[in-house]
Short mmCIF file of N, CA, C and O in Angstrom, two decimals:
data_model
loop_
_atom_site.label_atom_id
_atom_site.label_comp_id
_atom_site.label_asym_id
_atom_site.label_seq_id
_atom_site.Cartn_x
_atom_site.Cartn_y
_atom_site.Cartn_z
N UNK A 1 18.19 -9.54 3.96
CA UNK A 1 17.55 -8.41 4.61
C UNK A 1 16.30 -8.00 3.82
O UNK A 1 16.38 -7.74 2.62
N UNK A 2 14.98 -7.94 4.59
CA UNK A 2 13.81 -7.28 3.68
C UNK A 2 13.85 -6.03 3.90
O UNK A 2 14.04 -5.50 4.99
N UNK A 3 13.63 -5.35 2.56
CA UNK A 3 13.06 -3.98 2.34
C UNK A 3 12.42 -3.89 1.26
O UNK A 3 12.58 -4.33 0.12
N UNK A 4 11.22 -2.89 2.04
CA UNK A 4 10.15 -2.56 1.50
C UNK A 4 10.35 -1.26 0.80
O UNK A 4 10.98 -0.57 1.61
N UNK A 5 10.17 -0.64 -0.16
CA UNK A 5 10.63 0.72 -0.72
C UNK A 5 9.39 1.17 -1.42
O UNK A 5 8.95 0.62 -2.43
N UNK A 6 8.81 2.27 -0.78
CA UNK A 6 7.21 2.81 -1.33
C UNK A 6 8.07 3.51 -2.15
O UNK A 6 9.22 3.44 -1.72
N UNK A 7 7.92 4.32 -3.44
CA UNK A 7 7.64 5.23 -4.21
C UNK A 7 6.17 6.00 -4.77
O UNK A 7 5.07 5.46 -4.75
N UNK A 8 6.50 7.61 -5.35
CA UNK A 8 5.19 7.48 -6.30
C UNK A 8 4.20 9.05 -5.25
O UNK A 8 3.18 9.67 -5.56
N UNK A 9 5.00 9.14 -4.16
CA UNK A 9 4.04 9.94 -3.12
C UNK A 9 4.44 11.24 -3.73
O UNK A 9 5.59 11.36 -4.17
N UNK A 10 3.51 12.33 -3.80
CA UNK A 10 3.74 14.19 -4.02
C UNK A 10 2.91 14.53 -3.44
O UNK A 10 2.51 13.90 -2.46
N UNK A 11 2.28 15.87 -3.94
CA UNK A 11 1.23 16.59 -3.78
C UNK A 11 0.54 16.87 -5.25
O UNK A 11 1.03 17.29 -6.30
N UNK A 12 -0.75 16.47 -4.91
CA UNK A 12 -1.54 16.72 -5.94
C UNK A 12 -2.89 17.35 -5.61
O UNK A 12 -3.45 17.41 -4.52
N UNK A 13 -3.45 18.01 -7.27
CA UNK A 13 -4.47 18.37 -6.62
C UNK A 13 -5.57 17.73 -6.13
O UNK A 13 -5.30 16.66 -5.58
N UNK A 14 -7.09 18.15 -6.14
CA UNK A 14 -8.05 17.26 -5.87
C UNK A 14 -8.55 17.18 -7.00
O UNK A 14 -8.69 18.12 -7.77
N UNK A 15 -9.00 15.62 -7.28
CA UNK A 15 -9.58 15.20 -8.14
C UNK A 15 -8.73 14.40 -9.63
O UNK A 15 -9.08 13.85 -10.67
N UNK A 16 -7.09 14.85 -8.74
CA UNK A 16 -6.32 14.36 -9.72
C UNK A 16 -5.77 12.90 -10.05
O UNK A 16 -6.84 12.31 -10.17
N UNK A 17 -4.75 11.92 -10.29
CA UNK A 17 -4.44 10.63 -10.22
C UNK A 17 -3.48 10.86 -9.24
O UNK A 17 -3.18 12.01 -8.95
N UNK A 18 -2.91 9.83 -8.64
CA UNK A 18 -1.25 9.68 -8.54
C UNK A 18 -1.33 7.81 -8.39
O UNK A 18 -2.32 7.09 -8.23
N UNK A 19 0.12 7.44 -8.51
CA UNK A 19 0.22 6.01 -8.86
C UNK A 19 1.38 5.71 -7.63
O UNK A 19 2.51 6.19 -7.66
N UNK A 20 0.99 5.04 -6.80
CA UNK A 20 2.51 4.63 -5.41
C UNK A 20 2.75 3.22 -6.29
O UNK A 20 1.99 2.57 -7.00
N UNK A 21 4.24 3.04 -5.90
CA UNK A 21 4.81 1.61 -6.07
C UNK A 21 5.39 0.98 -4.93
O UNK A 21 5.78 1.85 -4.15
N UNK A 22 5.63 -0.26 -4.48
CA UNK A 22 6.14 -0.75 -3.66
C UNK A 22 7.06 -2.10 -4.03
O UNK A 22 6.74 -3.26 -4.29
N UNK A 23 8.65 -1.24 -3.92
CA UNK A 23 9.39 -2.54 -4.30
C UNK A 23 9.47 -3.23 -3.23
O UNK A 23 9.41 -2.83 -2.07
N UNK A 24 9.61 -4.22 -3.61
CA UNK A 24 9.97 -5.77 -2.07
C UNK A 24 11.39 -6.50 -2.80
O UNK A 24 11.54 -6.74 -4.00
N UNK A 25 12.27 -6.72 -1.78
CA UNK A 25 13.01 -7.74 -1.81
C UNK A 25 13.44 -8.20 -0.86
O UNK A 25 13.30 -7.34 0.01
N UNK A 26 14.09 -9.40 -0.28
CA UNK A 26 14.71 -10.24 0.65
C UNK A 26 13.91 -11.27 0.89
O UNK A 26 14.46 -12.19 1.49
N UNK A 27 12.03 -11.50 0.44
CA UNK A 27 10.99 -12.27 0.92
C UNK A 27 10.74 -12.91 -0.52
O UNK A 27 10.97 -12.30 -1.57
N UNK A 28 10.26 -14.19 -0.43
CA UNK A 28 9.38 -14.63 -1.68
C UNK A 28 8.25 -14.14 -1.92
O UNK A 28 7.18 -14.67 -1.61
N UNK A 29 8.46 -12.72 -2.69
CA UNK A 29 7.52 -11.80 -2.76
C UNK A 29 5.87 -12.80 -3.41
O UNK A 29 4.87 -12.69 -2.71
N UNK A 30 5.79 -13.56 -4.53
CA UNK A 30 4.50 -13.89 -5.30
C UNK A 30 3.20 -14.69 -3.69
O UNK A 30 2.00 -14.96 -3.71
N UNK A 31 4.36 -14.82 -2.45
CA UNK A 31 3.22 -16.08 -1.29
C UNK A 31 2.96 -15.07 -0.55
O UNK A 31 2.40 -15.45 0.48
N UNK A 32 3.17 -13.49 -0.60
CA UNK A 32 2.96 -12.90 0.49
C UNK A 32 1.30 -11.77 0.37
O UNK A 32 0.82 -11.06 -0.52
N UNK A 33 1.10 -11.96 1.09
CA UNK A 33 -0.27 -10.49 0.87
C UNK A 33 0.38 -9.41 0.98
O UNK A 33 0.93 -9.28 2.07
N UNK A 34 0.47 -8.78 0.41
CA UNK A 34 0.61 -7.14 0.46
C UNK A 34 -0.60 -6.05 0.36
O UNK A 34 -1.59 -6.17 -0.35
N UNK A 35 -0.34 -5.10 1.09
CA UNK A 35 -1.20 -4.01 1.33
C UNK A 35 -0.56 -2.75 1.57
O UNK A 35 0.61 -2.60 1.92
N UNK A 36 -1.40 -1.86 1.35
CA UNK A 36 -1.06 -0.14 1.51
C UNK A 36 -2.47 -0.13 2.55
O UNK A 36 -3.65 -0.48 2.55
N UNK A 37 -1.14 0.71 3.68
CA UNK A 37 -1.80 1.48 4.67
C UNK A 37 -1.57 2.77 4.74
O UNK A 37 -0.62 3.09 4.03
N UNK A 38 -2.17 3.85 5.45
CA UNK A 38 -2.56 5.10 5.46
C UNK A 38 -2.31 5.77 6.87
O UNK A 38 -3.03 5.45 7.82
N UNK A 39 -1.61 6.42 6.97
CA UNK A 39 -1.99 7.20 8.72
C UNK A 39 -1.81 9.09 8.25
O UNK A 39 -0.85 9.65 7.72
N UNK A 40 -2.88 9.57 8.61
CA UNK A 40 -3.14 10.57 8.54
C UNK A 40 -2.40 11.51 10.02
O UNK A 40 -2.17 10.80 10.99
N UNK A 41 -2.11 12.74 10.12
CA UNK A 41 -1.94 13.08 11.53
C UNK A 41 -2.49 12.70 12.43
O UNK A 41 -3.35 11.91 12.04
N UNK A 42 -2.49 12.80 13.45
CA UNK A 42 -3.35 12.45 14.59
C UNK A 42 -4.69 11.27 14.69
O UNK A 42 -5.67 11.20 15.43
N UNK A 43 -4.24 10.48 13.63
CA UNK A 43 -5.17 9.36 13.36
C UNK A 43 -4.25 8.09 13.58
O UNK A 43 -3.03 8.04 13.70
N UNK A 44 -5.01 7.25 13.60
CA UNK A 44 -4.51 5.97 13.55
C UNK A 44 -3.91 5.33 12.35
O UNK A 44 -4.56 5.73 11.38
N UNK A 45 -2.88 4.44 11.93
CA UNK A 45 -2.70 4.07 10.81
C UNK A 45 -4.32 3.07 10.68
O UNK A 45 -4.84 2.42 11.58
N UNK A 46 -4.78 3.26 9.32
CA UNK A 46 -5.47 2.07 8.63
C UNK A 46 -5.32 1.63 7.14
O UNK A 46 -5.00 2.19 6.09
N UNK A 47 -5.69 0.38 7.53
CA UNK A 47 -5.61 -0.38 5.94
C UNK A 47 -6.45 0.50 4.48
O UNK A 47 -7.57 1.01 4.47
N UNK A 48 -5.69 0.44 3.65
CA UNK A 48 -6.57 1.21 2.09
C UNK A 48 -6.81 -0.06 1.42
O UNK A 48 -8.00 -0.24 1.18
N UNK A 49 -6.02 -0.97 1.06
CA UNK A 49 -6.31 -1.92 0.27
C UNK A 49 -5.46 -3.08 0.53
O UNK A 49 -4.47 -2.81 1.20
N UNK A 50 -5.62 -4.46 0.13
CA UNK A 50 -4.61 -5.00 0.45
C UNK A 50 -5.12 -5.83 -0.87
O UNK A 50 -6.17 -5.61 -1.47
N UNK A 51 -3.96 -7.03 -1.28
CA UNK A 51 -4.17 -7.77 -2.52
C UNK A 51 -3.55 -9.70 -2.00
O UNK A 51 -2.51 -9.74 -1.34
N UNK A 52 -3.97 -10.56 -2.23
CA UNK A 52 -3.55 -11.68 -1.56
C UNK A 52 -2.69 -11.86 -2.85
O UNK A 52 -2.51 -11.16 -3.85
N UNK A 53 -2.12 -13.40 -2.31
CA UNK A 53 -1.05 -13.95 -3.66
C UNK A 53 -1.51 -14.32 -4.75
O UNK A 53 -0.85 -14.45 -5.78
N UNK A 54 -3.03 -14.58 -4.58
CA UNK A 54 -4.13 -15.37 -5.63
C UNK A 54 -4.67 -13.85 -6.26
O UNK A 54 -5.08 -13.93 -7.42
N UNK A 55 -4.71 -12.85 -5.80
CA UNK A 55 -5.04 -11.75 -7.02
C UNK A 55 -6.04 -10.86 -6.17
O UNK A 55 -6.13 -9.65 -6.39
N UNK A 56 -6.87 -11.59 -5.07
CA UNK A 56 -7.97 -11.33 -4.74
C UNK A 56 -7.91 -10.08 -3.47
O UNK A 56 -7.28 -10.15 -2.41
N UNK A 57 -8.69 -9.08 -3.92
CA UNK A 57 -8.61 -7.74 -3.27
C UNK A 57 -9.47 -7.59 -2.51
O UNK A 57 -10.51 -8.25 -2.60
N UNK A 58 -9.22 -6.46 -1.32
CA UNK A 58 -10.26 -5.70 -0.26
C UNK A 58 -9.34 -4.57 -0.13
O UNK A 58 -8.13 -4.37 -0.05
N UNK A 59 -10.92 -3.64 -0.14
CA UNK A 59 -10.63 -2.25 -0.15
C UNK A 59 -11.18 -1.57 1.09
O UNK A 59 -12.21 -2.08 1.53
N UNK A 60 -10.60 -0.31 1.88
CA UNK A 60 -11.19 0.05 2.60
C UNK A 60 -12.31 1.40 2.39
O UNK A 60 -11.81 2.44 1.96
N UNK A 61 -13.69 1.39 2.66
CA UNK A 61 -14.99 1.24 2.14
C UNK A 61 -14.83 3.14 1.48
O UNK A 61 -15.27 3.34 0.34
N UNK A 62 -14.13 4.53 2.39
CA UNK A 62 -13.93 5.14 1.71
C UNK A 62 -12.98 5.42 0.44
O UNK A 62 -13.07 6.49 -0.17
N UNK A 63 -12.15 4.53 0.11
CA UNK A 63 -11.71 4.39 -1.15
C UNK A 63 -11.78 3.40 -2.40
O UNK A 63 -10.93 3.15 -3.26
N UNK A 64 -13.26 2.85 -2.20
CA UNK A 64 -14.09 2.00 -3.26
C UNK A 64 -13.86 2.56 -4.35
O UNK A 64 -13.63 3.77 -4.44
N UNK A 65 -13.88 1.81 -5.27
CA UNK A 65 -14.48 2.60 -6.56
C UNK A 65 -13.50 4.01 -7.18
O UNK A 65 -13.65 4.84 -8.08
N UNK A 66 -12.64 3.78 -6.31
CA UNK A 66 -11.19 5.34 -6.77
C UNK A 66 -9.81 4.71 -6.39
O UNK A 66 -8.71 5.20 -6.65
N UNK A 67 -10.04 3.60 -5.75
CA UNK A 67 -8.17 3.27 -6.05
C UNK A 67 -8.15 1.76 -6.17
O UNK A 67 -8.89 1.07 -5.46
N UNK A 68 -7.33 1.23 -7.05
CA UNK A 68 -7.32 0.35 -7.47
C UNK A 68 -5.91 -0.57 -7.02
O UNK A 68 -4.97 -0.33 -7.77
N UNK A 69 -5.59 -1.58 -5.93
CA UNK A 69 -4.08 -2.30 -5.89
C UNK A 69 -4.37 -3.41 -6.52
O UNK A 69 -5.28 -4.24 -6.58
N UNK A 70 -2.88 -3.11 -7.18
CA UNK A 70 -2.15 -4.87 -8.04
C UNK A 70 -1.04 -5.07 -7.86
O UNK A 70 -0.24 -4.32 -7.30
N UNK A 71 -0.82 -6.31 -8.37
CA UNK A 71 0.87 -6.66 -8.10
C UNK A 71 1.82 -7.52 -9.46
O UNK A 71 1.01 -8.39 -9.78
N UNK A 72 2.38 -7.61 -9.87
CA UNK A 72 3.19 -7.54 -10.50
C UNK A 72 4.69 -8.87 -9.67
O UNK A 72 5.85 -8.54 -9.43
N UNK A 73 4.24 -9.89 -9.49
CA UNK A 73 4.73 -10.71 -9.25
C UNK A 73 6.33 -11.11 -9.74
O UNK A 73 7.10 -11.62 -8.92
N UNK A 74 6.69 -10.88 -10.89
CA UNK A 74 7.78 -10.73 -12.00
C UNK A 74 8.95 -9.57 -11.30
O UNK A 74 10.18 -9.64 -11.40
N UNK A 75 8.21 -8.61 -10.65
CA UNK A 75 8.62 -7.37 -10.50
C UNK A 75 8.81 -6.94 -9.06
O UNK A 75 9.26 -5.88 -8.64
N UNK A 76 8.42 -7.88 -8.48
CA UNK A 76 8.31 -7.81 -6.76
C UNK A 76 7.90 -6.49 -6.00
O UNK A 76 8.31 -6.04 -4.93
N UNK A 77 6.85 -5.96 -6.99
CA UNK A 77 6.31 -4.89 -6.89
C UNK A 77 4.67 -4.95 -6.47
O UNK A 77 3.83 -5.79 -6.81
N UNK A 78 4.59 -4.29 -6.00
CA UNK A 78 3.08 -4.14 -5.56
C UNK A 78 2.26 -2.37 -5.74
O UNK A 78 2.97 -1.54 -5.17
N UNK A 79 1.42 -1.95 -6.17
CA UNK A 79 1.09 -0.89 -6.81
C UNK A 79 -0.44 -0.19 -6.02
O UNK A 79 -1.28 -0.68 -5.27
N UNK A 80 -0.33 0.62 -6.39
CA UNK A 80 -1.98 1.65 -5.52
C UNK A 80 -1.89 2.50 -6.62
O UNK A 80 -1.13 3.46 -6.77
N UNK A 81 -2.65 2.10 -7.32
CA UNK A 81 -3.59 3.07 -8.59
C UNK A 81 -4.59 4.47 -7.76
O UNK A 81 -5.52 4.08 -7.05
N UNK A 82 -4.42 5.68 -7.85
CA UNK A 82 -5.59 6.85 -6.88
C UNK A 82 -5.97 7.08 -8.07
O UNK A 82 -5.32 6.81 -9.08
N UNK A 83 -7.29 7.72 -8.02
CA UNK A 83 -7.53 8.41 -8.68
C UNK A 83 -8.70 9.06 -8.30
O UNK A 83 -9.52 8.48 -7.59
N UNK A 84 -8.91 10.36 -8.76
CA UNK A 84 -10.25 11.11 -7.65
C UNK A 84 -10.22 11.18 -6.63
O UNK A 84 -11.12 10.79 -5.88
N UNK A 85 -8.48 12.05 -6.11
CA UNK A 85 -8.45 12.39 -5.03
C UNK A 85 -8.59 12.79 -4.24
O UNK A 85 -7.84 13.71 -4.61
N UNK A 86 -8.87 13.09 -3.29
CA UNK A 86 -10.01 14.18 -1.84
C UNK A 86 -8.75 14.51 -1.05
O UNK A 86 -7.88 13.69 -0.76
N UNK A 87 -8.74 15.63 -0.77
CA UNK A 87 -7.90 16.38 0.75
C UNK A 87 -8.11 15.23 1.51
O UNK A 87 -7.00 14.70 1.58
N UNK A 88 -8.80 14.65 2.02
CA UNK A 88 -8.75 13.58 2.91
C UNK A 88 -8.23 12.49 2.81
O UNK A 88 -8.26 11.76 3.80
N UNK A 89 -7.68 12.10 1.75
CA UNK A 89 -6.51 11.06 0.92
C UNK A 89 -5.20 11.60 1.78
O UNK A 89 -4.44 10.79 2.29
N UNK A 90 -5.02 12.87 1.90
CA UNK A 90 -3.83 12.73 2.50
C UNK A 90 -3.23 12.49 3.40
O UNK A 90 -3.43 13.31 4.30
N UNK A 91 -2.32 11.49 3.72
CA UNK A 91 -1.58 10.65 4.53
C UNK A 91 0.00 10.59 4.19
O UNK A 91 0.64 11.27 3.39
N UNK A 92 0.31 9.84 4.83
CA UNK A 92 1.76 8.95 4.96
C UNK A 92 0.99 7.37 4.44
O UNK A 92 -0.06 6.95 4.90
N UNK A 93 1.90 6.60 3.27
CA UNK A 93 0.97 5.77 2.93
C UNK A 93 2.12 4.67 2.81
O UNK A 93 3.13 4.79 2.12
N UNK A 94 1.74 3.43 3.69
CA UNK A 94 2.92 2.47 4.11
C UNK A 94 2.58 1.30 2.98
O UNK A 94 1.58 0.98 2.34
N UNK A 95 3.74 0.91 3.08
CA UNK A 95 3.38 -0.97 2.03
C UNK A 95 3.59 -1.79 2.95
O UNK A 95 4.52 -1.43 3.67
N UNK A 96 3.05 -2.90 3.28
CA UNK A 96 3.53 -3.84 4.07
C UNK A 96 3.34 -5.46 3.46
O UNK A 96 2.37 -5.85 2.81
N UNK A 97 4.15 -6.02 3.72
CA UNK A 97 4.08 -7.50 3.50
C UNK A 97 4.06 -8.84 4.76
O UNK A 97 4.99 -9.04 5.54
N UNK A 98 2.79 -9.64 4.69
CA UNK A 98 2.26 -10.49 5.56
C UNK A 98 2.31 -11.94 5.17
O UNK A 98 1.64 -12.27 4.20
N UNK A 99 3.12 -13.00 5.91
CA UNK A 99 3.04 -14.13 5.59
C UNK A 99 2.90 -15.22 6.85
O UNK A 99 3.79 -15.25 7.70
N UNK A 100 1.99 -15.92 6.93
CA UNK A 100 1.73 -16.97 7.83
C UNK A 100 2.18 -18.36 7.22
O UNK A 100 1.64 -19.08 6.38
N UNK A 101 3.09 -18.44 7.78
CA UNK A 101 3.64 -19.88 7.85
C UNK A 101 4.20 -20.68 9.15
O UNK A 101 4.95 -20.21 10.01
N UNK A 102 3.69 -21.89 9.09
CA UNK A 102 3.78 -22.81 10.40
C UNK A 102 3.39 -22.22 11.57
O UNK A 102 4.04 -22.38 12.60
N UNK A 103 1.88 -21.22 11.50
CA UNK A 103 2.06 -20.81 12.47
C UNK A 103 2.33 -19.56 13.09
O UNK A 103 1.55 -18.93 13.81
N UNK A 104 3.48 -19.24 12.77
CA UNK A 104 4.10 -17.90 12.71
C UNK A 104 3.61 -16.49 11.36
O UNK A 104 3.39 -16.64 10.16
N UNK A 105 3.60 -15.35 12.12
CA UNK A 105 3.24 -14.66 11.26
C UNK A 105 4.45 -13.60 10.85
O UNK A 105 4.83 -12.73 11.63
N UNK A 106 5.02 -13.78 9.51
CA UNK A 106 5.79 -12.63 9.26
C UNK A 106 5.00 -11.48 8.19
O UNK A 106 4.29 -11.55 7.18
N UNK A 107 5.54 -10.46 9.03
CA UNK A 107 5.21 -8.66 8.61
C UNK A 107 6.19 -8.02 8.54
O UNK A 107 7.12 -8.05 9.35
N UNK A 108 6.09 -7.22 7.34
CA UNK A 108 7.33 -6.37 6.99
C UNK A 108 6.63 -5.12 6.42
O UNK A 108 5.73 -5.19 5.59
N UNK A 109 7.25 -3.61 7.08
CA UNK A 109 6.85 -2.31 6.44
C UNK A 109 8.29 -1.95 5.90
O UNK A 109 9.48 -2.15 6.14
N UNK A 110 7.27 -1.14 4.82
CA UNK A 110 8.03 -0.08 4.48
C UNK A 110 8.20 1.34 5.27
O UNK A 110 8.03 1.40 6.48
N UNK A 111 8.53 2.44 4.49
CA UNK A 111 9.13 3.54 5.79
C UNK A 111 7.81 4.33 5.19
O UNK A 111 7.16 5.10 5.90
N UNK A 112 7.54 4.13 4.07
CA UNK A 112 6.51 5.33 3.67
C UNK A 112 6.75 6.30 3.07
O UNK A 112 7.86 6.82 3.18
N UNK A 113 5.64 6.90 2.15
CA UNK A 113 5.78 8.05 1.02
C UNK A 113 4.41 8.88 1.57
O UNK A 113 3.35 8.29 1.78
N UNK A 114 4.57 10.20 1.76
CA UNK A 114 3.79 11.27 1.76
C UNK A 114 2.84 11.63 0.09
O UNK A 114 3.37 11.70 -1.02
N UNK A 115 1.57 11.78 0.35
CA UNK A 115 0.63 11.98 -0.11
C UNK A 115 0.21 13.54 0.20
O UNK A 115 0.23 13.80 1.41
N UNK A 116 -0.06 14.35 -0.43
CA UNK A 116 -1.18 15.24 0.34
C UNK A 116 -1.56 15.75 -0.85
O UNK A 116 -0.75 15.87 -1.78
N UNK A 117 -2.81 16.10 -0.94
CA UNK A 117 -4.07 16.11 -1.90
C UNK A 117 -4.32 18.17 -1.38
O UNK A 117 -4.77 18.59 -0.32
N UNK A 118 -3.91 18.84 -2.35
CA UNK A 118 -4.43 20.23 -1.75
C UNK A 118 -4.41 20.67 -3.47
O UNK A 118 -3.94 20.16 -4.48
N UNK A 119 -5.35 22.16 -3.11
CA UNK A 119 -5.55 22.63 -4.35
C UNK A 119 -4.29 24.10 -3.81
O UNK A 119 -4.01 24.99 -4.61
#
C-alpha cells in the first residue's frame, strides 16, 4: 500500500522559515519525481516545486529564490525548505509521487498539511 505522509505544516509568521517533510513508502521511492503542491481556497491546486530522481529541480516562478526541495533517498523522504514567508504562501500543501513506466503513469498524493503565514 502507498502512503504519502506530509509533515512540518503550522502557522507562522511573515517572513519566517518553516520546513514540510514528506514520508513515502510502498513505491521505490529513489525512481520517482516528487513534488509539493499548493491549493489555496478557492484556487486551483498548483505545483511549488518538484525534484526528479537525478537531483534536478523546478520551481514555481513565485517561490524562486525562498524555497528550496530535496530528497533524501536513504530516508524515503522528500523535503520543502520556506523561508521568507508571505500571507500568500498560505495553502494546503500536498506531496505527490510520479512514475512513468512502460507507458503507464503512476501518481500518488498525500492528504496534506496546512500552512498559513499570518502575523
Amino acid at each position: 500500500q502507498v502512503q504519502l505522509v506530509e509533515s512540518g505544516g503550522g502557522l507562522v509568521q511573515p517572513g519566517r522559515s518553516l520546513k514540510l517533510s514528506c514520508a513515502a513508502s510502498g513505491i521505490s521511492f529513489s525512481v520517482y519525481v516528487m513534488g509539493w503542491y499548493r491549493q489555496a481556497p478557492g484556487k486551483q491546486r498548483e505545483l511549488v516545486a518538484a525534484i526528479t530522481s537525478g537531483g534536478s529541480t523546478n520551481y514555481a516562478d513565485s517561490v524562486k529564490g525562498r524555497f528550496t526541495i530535496s530528497r533524501d533517498n536513504a530516508k524515503n523522504t522528500v523535503y520543502l525548505q520556506m523561508n521568507s514567508l508571505k500571507p500568500e504562501d498560505t495553502a494546503v500543501y500536498y506531496c505527490k509521487a510520479d512514475r512513468i513506466r512502460f507507458g503507464n503513469l503512476y501518481a500518488y498524493w498525500g492528504r496534506g498539511t496546512q500552512v498559513t503565514v499570518s502575523s
